[in-house]
mmCIF file of C-alpha atoms and ligand atoms in Angstrom:
data_model
loop_
_atom_site.group_PDB
_atom_site.id
_atom_site.type_symbol
_atom_site.label_atom_id
_atom_site.label_comp_id
_atom_site.label_asym_id
_atom_site.label_seq_id
_atom_site.Cartn_x
_atom_site.Cartn_y
_atom_site.Cartn_z
ATOM 1 C CA UNK A 10 81.163 113.239 106.676
ATOM 2 C CA UNK A 11 78.530 112.503 108.008
ATOM 3 C CA UNK A 12 75.655 115.077 109.174
ATOM 4 C CA UNK A 13 76.494 115.363 112.976
ATOM 5 C CA UNK A 14 74.288 112.870 114.795
ATOM 6 C CA UNK A 15 73.972 110.714 111.615
ATOM 7 C CA UNK A 16 76.325 107.742 113.174
ATOM 8 C CA UNK A 17 73.854 107.896 116.323
ATOM 9 C CA UNK A 18 71.132 106.901 114.398
ATOM 10 C CA UNK A 19 72.867 103.395 113.037
ATOM 11 C CA UNK A 20 72.770 100.610 115.782
ATOM 12 C CA UNK A 21 75.254 100.403 118.328
ATOM 13 C CA UNK A 22 76.522 97.769 120.611
ATOM 14 C CA UNK A 23 77.415 97.992 124.018
ATOM 15 C CA UNK A 24 80.670 98.605 123.267
ATOM 16 C CA UNK A 25 79.534 101.673 121.160
ATOM 17 C CA UNK A 26 80.541 100.195 117.546
ATOM 18 C CA UNK A 27 78.149 100.459 114.802
ATOM 19 C CA UNK A 28 77.152 97.164 113.365
ATOM 20 C CA UNK A 29 74.597 98.175 111.165
ATOM 21 C CA UNK A 30 73.748 101.592 109.410
ATOM 22 C CA UNK A 31 70.135 103.591 109.025
ATOM 23 C CA UNK A 32 68.563 101.418 107.155
ATOM 24 C CA UNK A 33 69.956 98.474 108.676
ATOM 25 C CA UNK A 34 72.642 97.064 106.056
ATOM 26 C CA UNK A 35 75.606 95.889 107.780
ATOM 27 C CA UNK A 36 78.303 98.168 108.492
ATOM 28 C CA UNK A 37 82.252 97.880 106.937
ATOM 29 C CA UNK A 38 85.831 99.330 107.345
ATOM 30 C CA UNK A 39 87.769 100.088 104.580
ATOM 31 C CA UNK A 40 91.654 100.923 104.622
ATOM 32 C CA UNK A 41 93.449 101.873 101.686
ATOM 33 C CA UNK A 42 91.493 103.920 99.152
ATOM 34 C CA UNK A 43 94.094 103.320 96.103
ATOM 35 C CA UNK A 44 93.052 102.151 92.875
ATOM 36 C CA UNK A 45 91.154 98.655 94.362
ATOM 37 C CA UNK A 46 90.787 100.024 97.648
ATOM 38 C CA UNK A 47 87.888 102.485 96.103
ATOM 39 C CA UNK A 48 86.464 99.792 93.625
ATOM 40 C CA UNK A 49 86.164 97.311 96.802
ATOM 41 C CA UNK A 50 84.556 100.258 98.978
ATOM 42 C CA UNK A 51 82.529 101.245 95.781
ATOM 43 C CA UNK A 52 80.613 97.903 95.726
ATOM 44 C CA UNK A 53 79.843 97.936 98.809
ATOM 45 C CA UNK A 54 77.968 100.890 98.724
ATOM 46 C CA UNK A 55 76.597 100.033 95.720
ATOM 47 C CA UNK A 56 74.167 97.737 97.793
ATOM 48 C CA UNK A 57 73.653 99.824 100.502
ATOM 49 C CA UNK A 58 76.149 99.005 102.795
ATOM 50 C CA UNK A 59 77.441 101.235 105.281
ATOM 51 C CA UNK A 60 81.063 102.484 104.335
ATOM 52 C CA UNK A 61 83.725 103.788 106.910
ATOM 53 C CA UNK A 62 86.763 104.866 104.798
ATOM 54 C CA UNK A 63 90.736 105.680 105.846
ATOM 55 C CA UNK A 64 93.395 106.136 104.071
ATOM 56 C CA UNK A 65 96.785 106.962 104.628
ATOM 57 C CA UNK A 66 96.671 110.019 103.026
ATOM 58 C CA UNK A 67 93.719 112.216 103.094
ATOM 59 C CA UNK A 68 91.995 113.414 99.893
ATOM 60 C CA UNK A 69 90.974 109.967 98.006
ATOM 61 C CA UNK A 70 87.659 109.978 99.661
ATOM 62 C CA UNK A 71 85.610 112.165 97.962
ATOM 63 C CA UNK A 72 84.025 110.517 95.627
ATOM 64 C CA UNK A 73 82.878 107.322 98.002
ATOM 65 C CA UNK A 74 81.615 110.637 100.855
ATOM 66 C CA UNK A 75 79.431 111.165 98.107
ATOM 67 C CA UNK A 76 78.206 108.359 97.397
ATOM 68 C CA UNK A 77 77.251 107.992 101.244
ATOM 69 C CA UNK A 78 80.685 106.649 102.843
ATOM 70 C CA UNK A 79 81.991 108.143 106.228
ATOM 71 C CA UNK A 80 85.622 109.443 106.425
ATOM 72 C CA UNK A 81 87.210 108.634 109.248
ATOM 73 C CA UNK A 82 89.219 111.042 110.790
ATOM 74 C CA UNK A 83 91.796 108.514 111.845
ATOM 75 C CA UNK A 84 93.030 104.850 111.415
ATOM 76 C CA UNK A 85 91.710 103.850 115.186
ATOM 77 C CA UNK A 86 88.224 105.490 114.448
ATOM 78 C CA UNK A 87 88.005 103.324 111.034
ATOM 79 C CA UNK A 88 88.688 100.275 113.193
ATOM 80 C CA UNK A 89 86.426 101.053 115.949
ATOM 81 C CA UNK A 90 83.968 101.628 113.549
ATOM 82 C CA UNK A 91 83.156 98.593 111.827
ATOM 83 C CA UNK A 92 82.707 94.678 113.077
ATOM 84 C CA UNK A 93 84.645 93.912 109.258
ATOM 85 C CA UNK A 94 87.736 95.204 108.486
ATOM 86 C CA UNK A 95 88.843 95.156 104.989
ATOM 87 C CA UNK A 96 92.209 96.164 104.351
ATOM 88 C CA UNK A 97 93.699 96.599 100.845
ATOM 89 C CA UNK A 98 96.958 97.766 101.359
ATOM 90 C CA UNK A 99 100.233 97.767 99.357
ATOM 91 C CA UNK A 100 102.321 95.466 100.594
ATOM 92 C CA UNK A 101 102.845 93.464 104.579
ATOM 93 C CA UNK A 102 104.624 95.950 105.200
ATOM 94 C CA UNK A 103 101.973 98.725 104.977
ATOM 95 C CA UNK A 104 99.607 95.914 106.825
ATOM 96 C CA UNK A 105 102.345 95.262 109.310
ATOM 97 C CA UNK A 106 102.879 99.577 110.052
ATOM 98 C CA UNK A 107 98.932 99.755 110.146
ATOM 99 C CA UNK A 108 97.381 97.056 111.731
ATOM 100 C CA UNK A 109 100.018 94.952 114.418
ATOM 101 C CA UNK A 110 100.164 97.696 116.813
ATOM 102 C CA UNK A 111 96.295 97.794 117.073
ATOM 103 C CA UNK A 112 95.562 93.950 117.830
ATOM 104 C CA UNK A 113 93.539 96.077 120.588
ATOM 105 C CA UNK A 114 91.650 97.222 118.545
ATOM 106 C CA UNK A 115 91.212 94.503 115.863
ATOM 107 C CA UNK A 116 90.525 91.991 118.742
ATOM 108 C CA UNK A 117 87.211 89.798 118.434
ATOM 109 C CA UNK A 118 86.870 91.606 114.677
ATOM 110 C CA UNK A 119 86.775 90.529 111.354
ATOM 111 C CA UNK A 120 90.013 91.144 109.000
ATOM 112 C CA UNK A 121 89.500 90.542 105.703
ATOM 113 C CA UNK A 122 93.144 91.514 103.766
ATOM 114 C CA UNK A 123 93.207 91.767 100.443
ATOM 115 C CA UNK A 124 96.676 93.129 100.303
ATOM 116 C CA UNK A 125 98.955 90.776 97.676
ATOM 117 C CA UNK A 126 101.726 89.807 99.784
ATOM 118 C CA UNK A 127 102.802 86.020 99.350
ATOM 119 C CA UNK A 128 102.155 83.205 101.027
ATOM 120 C CA UNK A 129 104.505 83.091 103.904
ATOM 121 C CA UNK A 130 103.439 87.012 104.322
ATOM 122 C CA UNK A 131 99.873 86.020 104.613
ATOM 123 C CA UNK A 132 100.735 83.015 106.549
ATOM 124 C CA UNK A 133 102.878 85.853 109.155
ATOM 125 C CA UNK A 134 99.615 87.959 109.593
ATOM 126 C CA UNK A 135 97.492 84.643 109.709
ATOM 127 C CA UNK A 136 99.434 84.030 113.012
ATOM 128 C CA UNK A 137 99.649 87.836 113.764
ATOM 129 C CA UNK A 138 95.833 87.782 113.979
ATOM 130 C CA UNK A 139 95.576 83.846 115.830
ATOM 131 C CA UNK A 140 97.591 85.507 118.415
ATOM 132 C CA UNK A 141 95.685 88.107 118.955
ATOM 133 C CA UNK A 142 92.158 86.966 118.355
ATOM 134 C CA UNK A 143 91.238 88.733 115.253
ATOM 135 C CA UNK A 144 88.936 86.920 112.998
ATOM 136 C CA UNK A 145 91.127 86.409 110.102
ATOM 137 C CA UNK A 146 90.083 86.177 105.830
ATOM 138 C CA UNK A 147 93.052 86.263 103.337
ATOM 139 C CA UNK A 148 92.413 87.412 99.879
ATOM 140 C CA UNK A 149 94.100 87.488 96.610
ATOM 141 C CA UNK A 150 92.079 89.266 94.127
ATOM 142 C CA UNK A 151 91.863 88.184 90.798
ATOM 143 C CA UNK A 152 90.791 90.832 88.952
ATOM 144 C CA UNK A 153 91.236 95.257 88.160
ATOM 145 C CA UNK A 154 89.742 97.467 89.539
ATOM 146 C CA UNK A 155 87.511 97.691 87.132
ATOM 147 C CA UNK A 156 86.505 94.578 87.017
ATOM 148 C CA UNK A 157 85.213 94.654 90.657
ATOM 149 C CA UNK A 158 81.118 93.498 90.787
ATOM 150 C CA UNK A 159 81.353 92.291 86.956
ATOM 151 C CA UNK A 160 81.547 89.087 85.251
ATOM 152 C CA UNK A 161 85.021 87.566 85.153
ATOM 153 C CA UNK A 162 86.539 88.775 88.886
ATOM 154 C CA UNK A 163 87.494 85.624 90.833
ATOM 155 C CA UNK A 164 88.663 86.438 94.640
ATOM 156 C CA UNK A 165 90.596 83.774 96.144
ATOM 157 C CA UNK A 166 90.378 83.450 99.853
ATOM 158 C CA UNK A 167 91.940 81.343 102.531
ATOM 159 C CA UNK A 168 91.778 81.313 106.514
ATOM 160 C CA UNK A 169 89.171 81.185 108.752
ATOM 161 C CA UNK A 170 86.462 79.267 107.055
ATOM 162 C CA UNK A 171 83.697 80.515 109.710
ATOM 163 C CA UNK A 172 84.519 83.838 108.498
ATOM 164 C CA UNK A 173 84.464 83.384 104.773
ATOM 165 C CA UNK A 174 81.016 81.600 105.121
ATOM 166 C CA UNK A 175 79.280 84.691 107.503
ATOM 167 C CA UNK A 176 80.601 87.283 104.929
ATOM 168 C CA UNK A 177 79.543 85.842 101.801
ATOM 169 C CA UNK A 178 77.210 88.569 101.275
ATOM 170 C CA UNK A 179 80.078 91.376 101.169
ATOM 171 C CA UNK A 180 82.504 88.849 99.526
ATOM 172 C CA UNK A 181 80.373 88.145 96.751
ATOM 173 C CA UNK A 182 79.648 91.609 95.901
ATOM 174 C CA UNK A 183 83.429 91.773 94.350
ATOM 175 C CA UNK A 184 83.241 88.589 92.298
ATOM 176 C CA UNK A 185 83.366 84.817 92.088
ATOM 177 C CA UNK A 186 84.525 84.206 95.996
ATOM 178 C CA UNK A 187 86.376 80.689 96.054
ATOM 179 C CA UNK A 188 87.556 79.300 99.026
ATOM 180 C CA UNK A 189 90.518 77.458 99.708
ATOM 181 C CA UNK A 190 91.502 76.372 103.070
ATOM 182 C CA UNK A 191 92.143 77.165 106.720
ATOM 183 C CA UNK A 192 96.097 78.006 105.798
ATOM 184 C CA UNK A 193 96.401 81.375 105.294
ATOM 185 C CA UNK A 194 98.646 81.406 102.499
ATOM 186 C CA UNK A 195 96.939 79.288 99.930
ATOM 187 C CA UNK A 196 95.036 82.326 98.308
ATOM 188 C CA UNK A 197 98.049 83.708 98.151
ATOM 189 C CA UNK A 198 99.958 80.343 95.978
ATOM 190 C CA UNK A 199 96.511 79.981 93.839
ATOM 191 C CA UNK A 200 97.206 83.980 93.332
ATOM 192 C CA UNK A 201 100.570 84.107 92.389
ATOM 193 C CA UNK A 202 101.167 80.737 90.304
ATOM 194 C CA UNK A 203 98.167 82.373 88.151
ATOM 195 C CA UNK A 204 99.751 85.368 87.689
ATOM 196 C CA UNK A 205 102.866 83.904 86.912
ATOM 197 C CA UNK A 206 101.225 82.578 83.955
ATOM 198 C CA UNK A 207 99.951 85.398 82.900
ATOM 199 C CA UNK A 208 103.678 87.175 83.134
ATOM 200 C CA UNK A 209 104.828 84.712 81.069
ATOM 201 C CA UNK A 210 102.354 85.248 78.152
ATOM 202 C CA UNK A 211 102.444 88.061 78.166
ATOM 203 C CA UNK A 212 106.759 88.625 78.389
ATOM 204 C CA UNK A 213 106.494 86.033 75.147
ATOM 205 C CA UNK A 214 103.229 88.107 73.364
ATOM 206 C CA UNK A 215 106.254 91.264 74.161
ATOM 207 C CA UNK A 216 109.235 89.582 72.195
ATOM 208 C CA UNK A 217 106.473 88.593 69.380
ATOM 209 C CA UNK A 218 105.899 92.529 69.183
ATOM 210 C CA UNK A 219 109.743 93.133 69.228
ATOM 211 C CA UNK A 220 110.081 90.534 66.208
ATOM 212 C CA UNK A 221 107.745 92.118 64.097
ATOM 213 C CA UNK A 222 108.302 95.705 65.017
ATOM 214 C CA UNK A 223 111.714 94.508 64.215
ATOM 215 C CA UNK A 224 110.088 95.267 60.633
ATOM 216 C CA UNK A 225 108.394 98.713 61.654
ATOM 217 C CA UNK A 226 105.098 96.796 62.637
ATOM 218 C CA UNK A 227 103.129 98.518 65.471
ATOM 219 C CA UNK A 228 102.570 96.152 68.480
ATOM 220 C CA UNK A 229 98.612 97.341 68.315
ATOM 221 C CA UNK A 230 98.531 96.139 64.774
ATOM 222 C CA UNK A 231 100.621 92.810 66.070
ATOM 223 C CA UNK A 232 97.977 92.334 69.287
ATOM 224 C CA UNK A 233 94.865 93.127 66.587
ATOM 225 C CA UNK A 234 96.043 89.482 65.024
ATOM 226 C CA UNK A 235 98.104 87.818 67.750
ATOM 227 C CA UNK A 236 94.841 87.920 70.427
ATOM 228 C CA UNK A 237 92.665 85.840 68.438
ATOM 229 C CA UNK A 238 94.964 83.080 68.166
ATOM 230 C CA UNK A 239 96.426 83.214 71.482
ATOM 231 C CA UNK A 240 92.658 83.413 73.090
ATOM 232 C CA UNK A 241 91.792 80.352 71.350
ATOM 233 C CA UNK A 242 94.636 78.366 72.568
ATOM 234 C CA UNK A 243 93.944 79.291 76.461
ATOM 235 C CA UNK A 244 91.238 76.804 75.693
ATOM 236 C CA UNK A 245 93.993 73.805 75.579
ATOM 237 C CA UNK A 246 95.049 74.451 79.290
ATOM 238 C CA UNK A 247 92.380 72.089 80.731
ATOM 239 C CA UNK A 248 93.223 69.305 78.306
ATOM 240 C CA UNK A 249 97.542 70.066 79.178
ATOM 241 C CA UNK A 250 95.995 69.862 82.637
ATOM 242 C CA UNK A 251 94.731 66.483 82.483
ATOM 243 C CA UNK A 252 97.899 65.101 80.556
ATOM 244 C CA UNK A 253 99.855 67.040 83.606
ATOM 245 C CA UNK A 254 97.379 64.744 86.129
ATOM 246 C CA UNK A 255 97.458 61.636 84.171
ATOM 247 C CA UNK A 256 101.346 61.407 84.673
ATOM 248 C CA UNK A 257 102.152 60.199 81.884
ATOM 249 C CA UNK A 258 103.583 62.097 78.794
ATOM 250 C CA UNK A 259 102.642 59.845 76.196
ATOM 251 C CA UNK A 260 98.888 60.791 74.924
ATOM 252 C CA UNK A 261 100.235 60.945 71.289
ATOM 253 C CA UNK A 262 100.692 64.933 71.358
ATOM 254 C CA UNK A 263 102.818 67.046 69.504
ATOM 255 C CA UNK A 264 105.705 65.888 70.908
ATOM 256 C CA UNK A 265 108.655 67.294 72.801
ATOM 257 C CA UNK A 266 111.123 66.828 69.253
ATOM 258 C CA UNK A 267 107.982 68.419 67.340
ATOM 259 C CA UNK A 268 108.151 71.566 69.685
ATOM 260 C CA UNK A 269 111.728 72.484 69.325
ATOM 261 C CA UNK A 270 111.783 76.182 68.963
ATOM 262 C CA UNK A 271 114.976 76.610 67.603
ATOM 263 C CA UNK A 272 113.537 78.288 64.683
ATOM 264 C CA UNK A 273 112.394 80.736 67.344
ATOM 265 C CA UNK A 274 115.170 82.044 68.630
ATOM 266 C CA UNK A 275 117.222 82.134 65.362
ATOM 267 C CA UNK A 276 114.097 84.524 64.038
ATOM 268 C CA UNK A 277 114.462 86.500 66.516
ATOM 269 C CA UNK A 278 118.495 86.666 66.931
ATOM 270 C CA UNK A 279 118.484 87.547 63.638
ATOM 271 C CA UNK A 280 116.174 90.067 63.783
ATOM 272 C CA UNK A 281 118.326 91.317 66.487
ATOM 273 C CA UNK A 282 115.512 91.044 68.771
ATOM 274 C CA UNK A 283 116.613 88.752 72.627
ATOM 275 C CA UNK A 284 114.717 85.714 72.387
ATOM 276 C CA UNK A 285 115.009 85.271 75.772
ATOM 277 C CA UNK A 286 110.982 84.347 76.602
ATOM 278 C CA UNK A 287 111.691 81.951 73.878
ATOM 279 C CA UNK A 288 114.770 80.870 75.107
ATOM 280 C CA UNK A 289 113.229 79.802 78.600
ATOM 281 C CA UNK A 290 111.067 77.462 76.909
ATOM 282 C CA UNK A 291 113.473 76.052 74.743
ATOM 283 C CA UNK A 292 116.287 75.426 77.446
ATOM 284 C CA UNK A 293 113.006 73.265 79.207
ATOM 285 C CA UNK A 294 112.282 71.599 76.420
ATOM 286 C CA UNK A 295 116.128 70.373 75.509
ATOM 287 C CA UNK A 296 116.305 69.117 79.101
ATOM 288 C CA UNK A 297 113.618 66.568 78.651
ATOM 289 C CA UNK A 298 114.392 65.915 74.757
ATOM 290 C CA UNK A 299 118.484 65.324 76.588
ATOM 291 C CA UNK A 300 117.349 63.196 79.175
ATOM 292 C CA UNK A 301 116.026 60.655 76.857
ATOM 293 C CA UNK A 302 111.901 62.538 76.223
ATOM 294 C CA UNK A 303 112.091 63.541 72.907
ATOM 295 C CA UNK A 304 109.092 61.544 71.410
ATOM 296 C CA UNK A 305 107.183 62.726 74.751
ATOM 297 C CA UNK A 306 104.132 64.860 74.431
ATOM 298 C CA UNK A 307 105.369 68.685 74.989
ATOM 299 C CA UNK A 308 103.634 68.804 78.177
ATOM 300 C CA UNK A 309 106.370 66.961 79.521
ATOM 301 C CA UNK A 310 108.247 70.210 80.733
ATOM 302 C CA UNK A 311 106.273 70.311 83.741
ATOM 303 C CA UNK A 312 108.367 67.987 84.870
ATOM 304 C CA UNK A 313 111.330 70.931 84.882
ATOM 305 C CA UNK A 314 109.397 73.184 87.231
ATOM 306 C CA UNK A 315 109.439 70.132 89.924
ATOM 307 C CA UNK A 316 112.342 69.618 92.298
ATOM 308 C CA UNK A 317 112.634 73.543 92.420
ATOM 309 C CA UNK A 318 116.529 75.163 91.723
ATOM 310 C CA UNK A 319 117.935 72.317 89.895
HETATM 311 N N1 FVH B 424 95.370 97.399 91.327
HETATM 312 C C1 FVH B 424 95.490 95.654 90.265
HETATM 313 O O1 FVH B 424 95.132 95.903 89.266
HETATM 314 C C2 FVH B 424 95.334 94.978 91.505
HETATM 315 C C3 FVH B 424 94.316 93.987 91.396
HETATM 316 C C4 FVH B 424 95.356 92.662 92.375
HETATM 317 C C5 FVH B 424 95.627 93.028 93.112
HETATM 318 N N2 FVH B 424 96.169 94.397 93.482
HETATM 319 C C6 FVH B 424 96.568 94.541 95.283
HETATM 320 O O2 FVH B 424 96.052 95.293 95.702
HETATM 321 C C7 FVH B 424 96.581 96.216 96.657
HETATM 322 C C8 FVH B 424 96.254 97.574 96.586
HETATM 323 O O3 FVH B 424 96.435 98.368 95.582
HETATM 324 P P1 FVH B 424 95.397 99.149 94.433
HETATM 325 O O4 FVH B 424 95.481 98.916 92.927
HETATM 326 O O5 FVH B 424 94.974 99.748 95.470
HETATM 327 O O6 FVH B 424 97.017 99.963 94.513
HETATM 328 P P2 FVH B 424 97.357 101.837 94.503
HETATM 329 O O7 FVH B 424 96.519 102.630 93.466
HETATM 330 O O8 FVH B 424 98.831 102.214 94.440
HETATM 331 O O9 FVH B 424 96.971 102.066 96.045
HETATM 332 C C9 FVH B 424 97.589 101.771 97.208
HETATM 333 C C10 FVH B 424 97.750 102.005 98.422
HETATM 334 O O10 FVH B 424 97.990 101.540 99.814
HETATM 335 C C11 FVH B 424 98.193 102.752 100.909
HETATM 336 N N3 FVH B 424 99.681 102.377 101.426
HETATM 337 C C12 FVH B 424 100.354 102.221 100.615
HETATM 338 N N4 FVH B 424 101.884 101.911 101.274
HETATM 339 C C13 FVH B 424 101.077 102.141 102.759
HETATM 340 C C14 FVH B 424 101.431 102.256 104.207
HETATM 341 N N5 FVH B 424 102.910 102.442 104.282
HETATM 342 N N6 FVH B 424 100.392 102.669 105.112
HETATM 343 C C15 FVH B 424 98.959 102.807 104.531
HETATM 344 N N7 FVH B 424 98.581 103.005 103.613
HETATM 345 C C16 FVH B 424 99.799 102.534 102.561
HETATM 346 C C17 FVH B 424 98.130 103.612 99.550
HETATM 347 O O11 FVH B 424 97.946 104.700 100.592
HETATM 348 P P3 FVH B 424 98.341 106.039 100.028
HETATM 349 O O12 FVH B 424 99.718 106.357 99.354
HETATM 350 O O13 FVH B 424 97.434 106.745 99.468
HETATM 351 O O14 FVH B 424 98.445 107.128 101.355
HETATM 352 C C18 FVH B 424 96.647 103.405 98.672
HETATM 353 O O15 FVH B 424 95.882 103.423 99.465
HETATM 354 C C19 FVH B 424 98.276 95.577 96.562
HETATM 355 O O16 FVH B 424 98.616 95.040 97.127
HETATM 356 C C20 FVH B 424 98.391 95.026 94.653
HETATM 357 O O17 FVH B 424 99.114 94.325 94.603
HETATM 358 C C21 FVH B 424 95.529 95.158 93.118
#
């Protein structure tokens, strides 16, 4: 907690809100002190920003307080404390539960919501914000808490562009800031699209670990040998993207027929391992081969994703 009177030495508006701390730095409220929320607030503190924090369950703010944060007594106090509110809660339900009843306190303020939601959920929050005069920016964090403020951290944003521009001095503390448009759902769409790639890659890696694991190989030993190869394969993503964007799959690359994964499915089966990660890719391949495109490039399986659930 701040020493008595400390809050009064900041810059106070007529509404009683502190917009700057004692050193003239801007004032921010952080809601949600999970692993990510603490990392975000910590990055702001490290740069001397004025930080008020709130968490539903008390007891998570000690380290931030030692570094200069003010722990709000209540959510309402936290919302009143700052012109810019950063929320990093669990999901849409937690955002609705904590914020939708406080439109009066948030009106005219900036809300940067970094809670992971799907695009429709982000749009729902965006509509609520617009209806209540809350200036809204939705964010998708492409980083782990330990990456915040370090190279490789990217945060994706959509919503009110003016907010994105005005708050860059905060947003850029966390990583590379990218803006995708006024539709509040766009950052989430990009976020989840990138994570789709990550999770499917991990599932393939796990299947591989199970395959060699059936011969007693430890997953860490598999990772040591697989990682350099998998990392170098990501270098081809931009090339594959060019093939997709060209709209033609006849660039003389690896053909669908050549890529057939039957051997991989069989190898997993023979080892008593489920082949389902690779089977998913094999199904996409077979679909295109059966449609007569076996001589075309592997990237043609992209077409299997368009048009939804056929
Ligand atoms: N951690 C990560 O690597 C990822 C990276 C990508 C983005 N995600 C998203 O960030 C949101 C928060 O994640 P987190 O890592 O901070 O998660 P936790 O450590 O589990 O903390 C969750 C916080 O949410 C609070 N909370 C949960 N439910 C409610 C609620 N109904 N009302 C108010 N707050 C709520 C929880 O509070 P408490 O349980 O301590 O009281 C924590 O502060 C998340 O969307 C990730 O998908 C992180």
